[in-house]
Amino acid sequence: MIGYLKGQILSLSEDSVLILVNGVGYEVNCAPVAVSALEEGQETALYIAESISPYDGTVLYGFLTKEDKQLWAIFKTSIPNTGAKKALEYLNKALRSVADFHNAIVKKDPKILTGIFGFTAKTAEKLIHSLDGKMDAVTIAGVPKIKIEGEAPFMSEVMMALTALGYSPMEARKAIDQLYKTGLANDSVENIIRAALRILKK
Amino acid sequence: MIGYLKGQILSLSEDSVLILVNGVGYEVNCAPVAVSALEEGQETALYIAESISPYDGTVLYGFLTKEDKQLWAIFKTSIPNTGAKKALEYLNKALRSVADFHNAIVKKDPKILTGIFGFTAKTAEKLIHSLDGKMDAVTIAGVPKIKIEGEAPFMSEVMMALTALGYSPMEARKAIDQLYKTGLANDSVENIIRAALRILKK
Amino acid sequence: MIGYLKGQILSLSEDSVLILVNGVGYEVNCAPVAVSALEEGQETALYIAESISPYDGTVLYGFLTKEDKQLWAIFKTSIPNTGAKKALEYLNKALRSVADFHNAIVKKDPKILTGIFGFTAKTAEKLIHSLDGKMDAVTIAGVPKIKIEGEAPFMSEVMMALTALGYSPMEARKAIDQLYKTGLANDSVENIIRAALRILKK
Amino acid sequence: MIGYLKGQILSLSEDSVLILVNGVGYEVNCAPVAVSALEEGQETALYIAESISPYDGTVLYGFLTKEDKQLWAIFKTSIPNTGAKKALEYLNKALRSVADFHNAIVKKDPKILTGIFGFTAKTAEKLIHSLDGKMDAVTIAGVPKIKIEGEAPFMSEVMMALTALGYSPMEARKAIDQLYKTGLANDSVENIIRAALRILKK
């Protein structure tokens, strides 16, 4: 029934927000990476999906963009044994770089999923198998629209550069993890490699 | 519980709209023909019916007029094995010309249903049988009110004219389909026949 | 969850209203006598009770006053085999004169219930038995408050006067029915008797 | 779905409030001690929790602070056979002095629970056993935050002082009960002892 909420952020927890819309505060589950982009008091809008359970009633899931909501819906419907919460966890990882995630699924390359996103090998295989041909279904008014327009699949390049310089995939990924935490992972490939090297040389 | 929503159209898809009402965006399933009469950003009001399912919770169905909602309700309750979504499909076709649809049911004439609305012969019989005597129940404050006041059952006349001029029912209907798509099907009988002939002579 | 709605009456049917509250139109079932006190376009407030059904979801019942809602709740919980809709029917009759209704229950006098309210003898017995001692539970902030303050149990007096003048209970009740329909039943006992006699002498 | 409501108090009953939020009046169950802190007509905000039942639909529970809501949630999930209503009863007692309640659980001291809060010995044992190590989980943005900051566990001191002066625990608790009713229980330890002695000497 509810597909969108526009209001003020009352409070944030690690994986949910309380958004005040005309006097009613809605509890909305969000991916941690989405929560980190929000601030208390901020006016914002979330695309909403509902999950119904006989015990919890209507539970809301929120997304910063329509594409994120569509990806979440694809994960929920395509990946076996994946409910609303689990799909949000997959989305939280995929949002690191939708381009790389999409690239890994299209190329059926589990190493990208384990290397950049930290999935286990078993989960990587499951994702590749169940999302095969599904991710292009993310369309906005008929136009295929996964966030790869502005985003070249660059995280793979960063990984290749670091491993070519002798660092192990594990070391490279830890450096990338840290860059995501400090918000430095949205820069050009060169700058990200330089920033990663500074971390690795400490 | 909810019977009406008044707000701004946030987005449209082929068979649903997202309508923003005081900060809450409601997802509403609509007949494609109704969606085509709406525009993003437009302030509008929809008559709403609810359908409850244990998995999807409360699902909203929207209609541009009270009569459309009443027709949908009649389809849903009178036609066997017809849930909310299926009733919307029937409504979408009937809205081509409620007058002709009503005329076909009253006269128990399956050819109108197959000719103008593209129903199969089997479905046409089912509609005639299950809607017998039901469509006059559409009343507004006691007055029987199916949209036949302004609309003479004219689509039948267009069909008769075109078939009299030697075109097969199939050809005639395809021309009429095209007129509906271009919005030219709401004119006088003569103009519609001229427009249909221009299409048929291409 | 919802206990009150304040907004504008969008439309009325015999036993329901559509009330617009900040862009959302709520469908509310009401006693016909309550609907007759409302007008389209009017700003009003209704006390609301919810009835939940797996097929219809949340169905709203509306009342002009807190006492009416409490009476409805007593009927629903005390009278056997009485759901929300049936309780509304009982309320609709009782609202003719809550004082007389309460008087009939307290005095265990089925003749008042059959005479004034048109209940069958069987239903009258069921009401007297199941509502015994229950109607005084209508309290507002601790004070027993059935609408008998302003209303002396006068309909009984009108009935006694008419039957004393030789009219049968059936004739007397028909006259009273007519007075209720024309809204003349909210006057002094004397005026009501005079109005009833004018009807009976036609 | 709903976690917060901000509006005007329409009416109060012993254990619930009707709060009007933009034309919709929400029925919210509250602890009596919370209701006593509210007034009709007052603008206020409540932290809300939902309880879903197939017969009553969505039932709302309201709390004056986030901590009260978290305590209620801990009682509901940790204490065996405790639903939403029962947890509210426990909360209502605990709110007399969260510091003392927390102190009793941490020290596993049933006498505080029976003495100050009037729990039975059996319930006291059940609370100590099931809440062991659970009450510190009340955290606000990572900081353990039970309302003991401003509140030293002083009610125990008042009890000890009164019993040291020869009054039985039962007499002492009755005096404290009365102080809570008159709202005098939020003062310094000395003043509370003096007020309690005035009551006991009557």
Coordinates of N, CA, C and O in Angstrom, one line a residue, chain A residues 142-194:
Chain A
G142 N 10.5 1.7 -18.6 CA 10.9 1.0 -19.8 C 12.4 1.0 -20.2 O 12.8 0.2 -21.0
V143 N 13.1 1.9 -19.5 CA 14.6 2.0 -19.9 C 15.4 1.2 -18.9 O 15.3 1.4 -17.7
P144 N 16.2 0.2 -19.4 CA 17.0 -0.6 -18.5 C 18.0 0.4 -17.7 O 18.6 1.2 -18.3
K145 N 17.9 0.4 -16.4 CA 18.6 1.4 -15.7 C 19.2 1.0 -14.4 O 18.7 1.1 -13.3
I146 N 20.3 0.2 -14.5 CA 21.1 -0.1 -13.3 C 22.1 1.0 -13.1 O 22.6 1.6 -14.1
K147 N 22.5 1.4 -11.9 CA 23.3 2.5 -11.7 C 24.7 2.3 -12.3 O 25.7 2.3 -11.7
I148 N 24.8 1.9 -13.6 CA 26.1 1.7 -14.1 C 26.4 2.8 -15.1 O 27.5 2.9 -15.7
E149 N 25.4 3.6 -15.3 CA 25.7 4.7 -16.3 C 26.9 5.5 -15.8 O 27.9 5.5 -16.4
G150 N 26.8 6.1 -14.7 CA 27.9 7.0 -14.2 C 29.0 6.2 -13.7 O 30.2 6.6 -13.6
E151 N 28.7 4.9 -13.3 CA 29.7 4.1 -12.5 C 30.4 3.1 -13.4 O 29.8 2.0 -13.7
A152 N 31.6 3.3 -13.9 CA 32.2 2.2 -14.7 C 32.6 1.1 -13.6 O 32.8 1.5 -12.4
P153 N 32.7 -0.2 -14.0 CA 33.0 -1.2 -13.0 C 34.4 -1.0 -12.5 O 35.3 -1.8 -12.8
F154 N 34.6 0.0 -11.6 CA 36.0 0.3 -11.4 C 36.7 -0.4 -10.2 O 37.9 -0.5 -10.1
M155 N 35.8 -0.9 -9.3 CA 36.4 -1.5 -8.1 C 37.3 -2.7 -8.6 O 38.3 -2.9 -8.0
S156 N 36.9 -3.4 -9.7 CA 37.7 -4.5 -10.1 C 39.1 -4.0 -10.5 O 40.1 -4.6 -10.2
E157 N 39.1 -2.8 -11.1 CA 40.4 -2.3 -11.6 C 41.3 -2.0 -10.4 O 42.5 -2.2 -10.3
V158 N 40.7 -1.4 -9.3 CA 41.4 -1.1 -8.1 C 42.0 -2.4 -7.5 O 43.2 -2.5 -7.2
M159 N 41.2 -3.4 -7.5 CA 41.7 -4.7 -6.9 C 42.9 -5.3 -7.8 O 43.9 -5.6 -7.3
M160 N 42.7 -5.2 -9.1 CA 43.7 -5.7 -10.0 C 45.0 -5.0 -9.8 O 46.1 -5.5 -9.7
A161 N 44.9 -3.6 -9.7 CA 46.1 -2.8 -9.5 C 46.8 -3.2 -8.2 O 48.0 -3.4 -8.2
L162 N 46.1 -3.3 -7.2 CA 46.7 -3.6 -5.8 C 47.3 -5.0 -5.8 O 48.4 -5.2 -5.4
T163 N 46.6 -6.0 -6.4 CA 47.2 -7.3 -6.4 C 48.4 -7.4 -7.3 O 49.3 -8.1 -7.1
A164 N 48.3 -6.6 -8.4 CA 49.5 -6.5 -9.4 C 50.7 -6.0 -8.6 O 51.9 -6.3 -8.9
L165 N 50.4 -5.1 -7.6 CA 51.6 -4.5 -6.9 C 52.0 -5.4 -5.7 O 52.7 -5.0 -4.8
G166 N 51.5 -6.7 -5.7 CA 52.0 -7.7 -4.8 C 51.2 -7.8 -3.5 O 51.4 -8.7 -2.6
Y167 N 50.0 -7.1 -3.4 CA 49.2 -7.2 -2.2 C 48.3 -8.4 -2.4 O 47.8 -8.6 -3.5
S168 N 48.0 -9.1 -1.3 CA 47.0 -10.3 -1.5 C 45.6 -9.7 -1.6 O 45.3 -8.6 -1.2
P169 N 44.7 -10.5 -2.3 CA 43.3 -10.0 -2.4 C 42.7 -9.6 -1.0 O 42.0 -8.6 -0.9
M170 N 43.1 -10.4 0.0 CA 42.5 -10.1 1.4 C 43.0 -8.7 1.8 O 42.2 -7.9 2.3
E171 N 44.3 -8.5 1.7 CA 44.8 -7.1 2.1 C 44.2 -6.0 1.3 O 43.7 -5.0 1.8
A172 N 44.0 -6.3 0.0 CA 43.4 -5.2 -0.9 C 42.0 -5.0 -0.5 O 41.6 -3.8 -0.3
R173 N 41.3 -6.0 -0.2 CA 39.8 -5.8 0.2 C 39.7 -5.1 1.5 O 38.9 -4.2 1.7
K174 N 40.6 -5.4 2.4 CA 40.6 -4.7 3.7 C 40.8 -3.2 3.5 O 40.1 -2.3 4.1
A175 N 41.7 -2.9 2.6 CA 42.0 -1.4 2.4 C 40.7 -0.8 1.8 O 40.3 0.3 2.2
I176 N 40.1 -1.5 0.8 CA 38.9 -1.0 0.2 C 37.7 -0.8 1.2 O 37.1 0.2 1.2
D177 N 37.6 -1.9 2.1 CA 36.6 -1.8 3.2 C 36.8 -0.4 3.9 O 35.8 0.3 4.2
Q178 N 38.0 -0.2 4.3 CA 38.3 1.1 5.1 C 38.0 2.3 4.3 O 37.3 3.2 4.8
L179 N 38.3 2.3 3.0 CA 37.9 3.5 2.1 C 36.4 3.7 2.1 O 35.9 4.8 2.3
Y180 N 35.6 2.6 2.1 CA 34.2 2.7 2.1 C 33.7 3.3 3.4 O 32.9 4.2 3.4
K181 N 34.4 2.9 4.5 CA 34.0 3.4 5.8 C 34.2 4.9 5.9 O 33.4 5.6 6.5
T182 N 35.3 5.3 5.3 CA 35.6 6.7 5.4 C 35.0 7.5 4.3 O 35.3 8.7 4.2
G183 N 34.3 6.8 3.4 CA 33.6 7.5 2.4 C 34.4 8.0 1.2 O 34.1 8.8 0.4
L184 N 35.7 7.4 1.2 CA 36.6 7.8 0.1 C 36.5 6.9 -1.1 O 37.3 7.0 -2.1
A185 N 35.5 6.1 -1.1 CA 35.4 5.1 -2.2 C 34.7 5.6 -3.4 O 34.3 4.8 -4.3
N186 N 34.3 6.8 -3.4 CA 33.5 7.4 -4.6 C 34.3 8.3 -5.4 O 33.9 9.4 -5.7
D187 N 35.6 8.0 -5.6 CA 36.5 8.9 -6.3 C 36.9 8.2 -7.6 O 36.4 7.2 -8.0
S188 N 37.9 8.8 -8.3 CA 38.4 8.2 -9.6 C 39.2 7.0 -9.2 O 39.7 6.9 -8.0
V189 N 39.4 6.1 -10.2 CA 40.2 4.9 -9.9 C 41.6 5.2 -9.4 O 42.0 4.7 -8.4
E190 N 42.2 6.2 -10.0 CA 43.6 6.6 -9.6 C 43.7 7.0 -8.2 O 44.4 6.5 -7.3
N191 N 42.7 7.9 -7.8 CA 42.7 8.4 -6.4 C 42.5 7.3 -5.4 O 43.0 7.3 -4.3
I192 N 41.6 6.4 -5.8 CA 41.3 5.3 -4.9 C 42.5 4.4 -4.7 O 42.8 4.0 -3.6
I193 N 43.2 4.2 -5.8 CA 44.4 3.3 -5.7 C 45.5 4.0 -4.8 O 46.0 3.4 -3.8
R194 N 45.6 5.3 -5.0 CA 46.6 6.1 -4.1 C 46.2 6.0 -2.7 O 47.0 5.6 -1.8

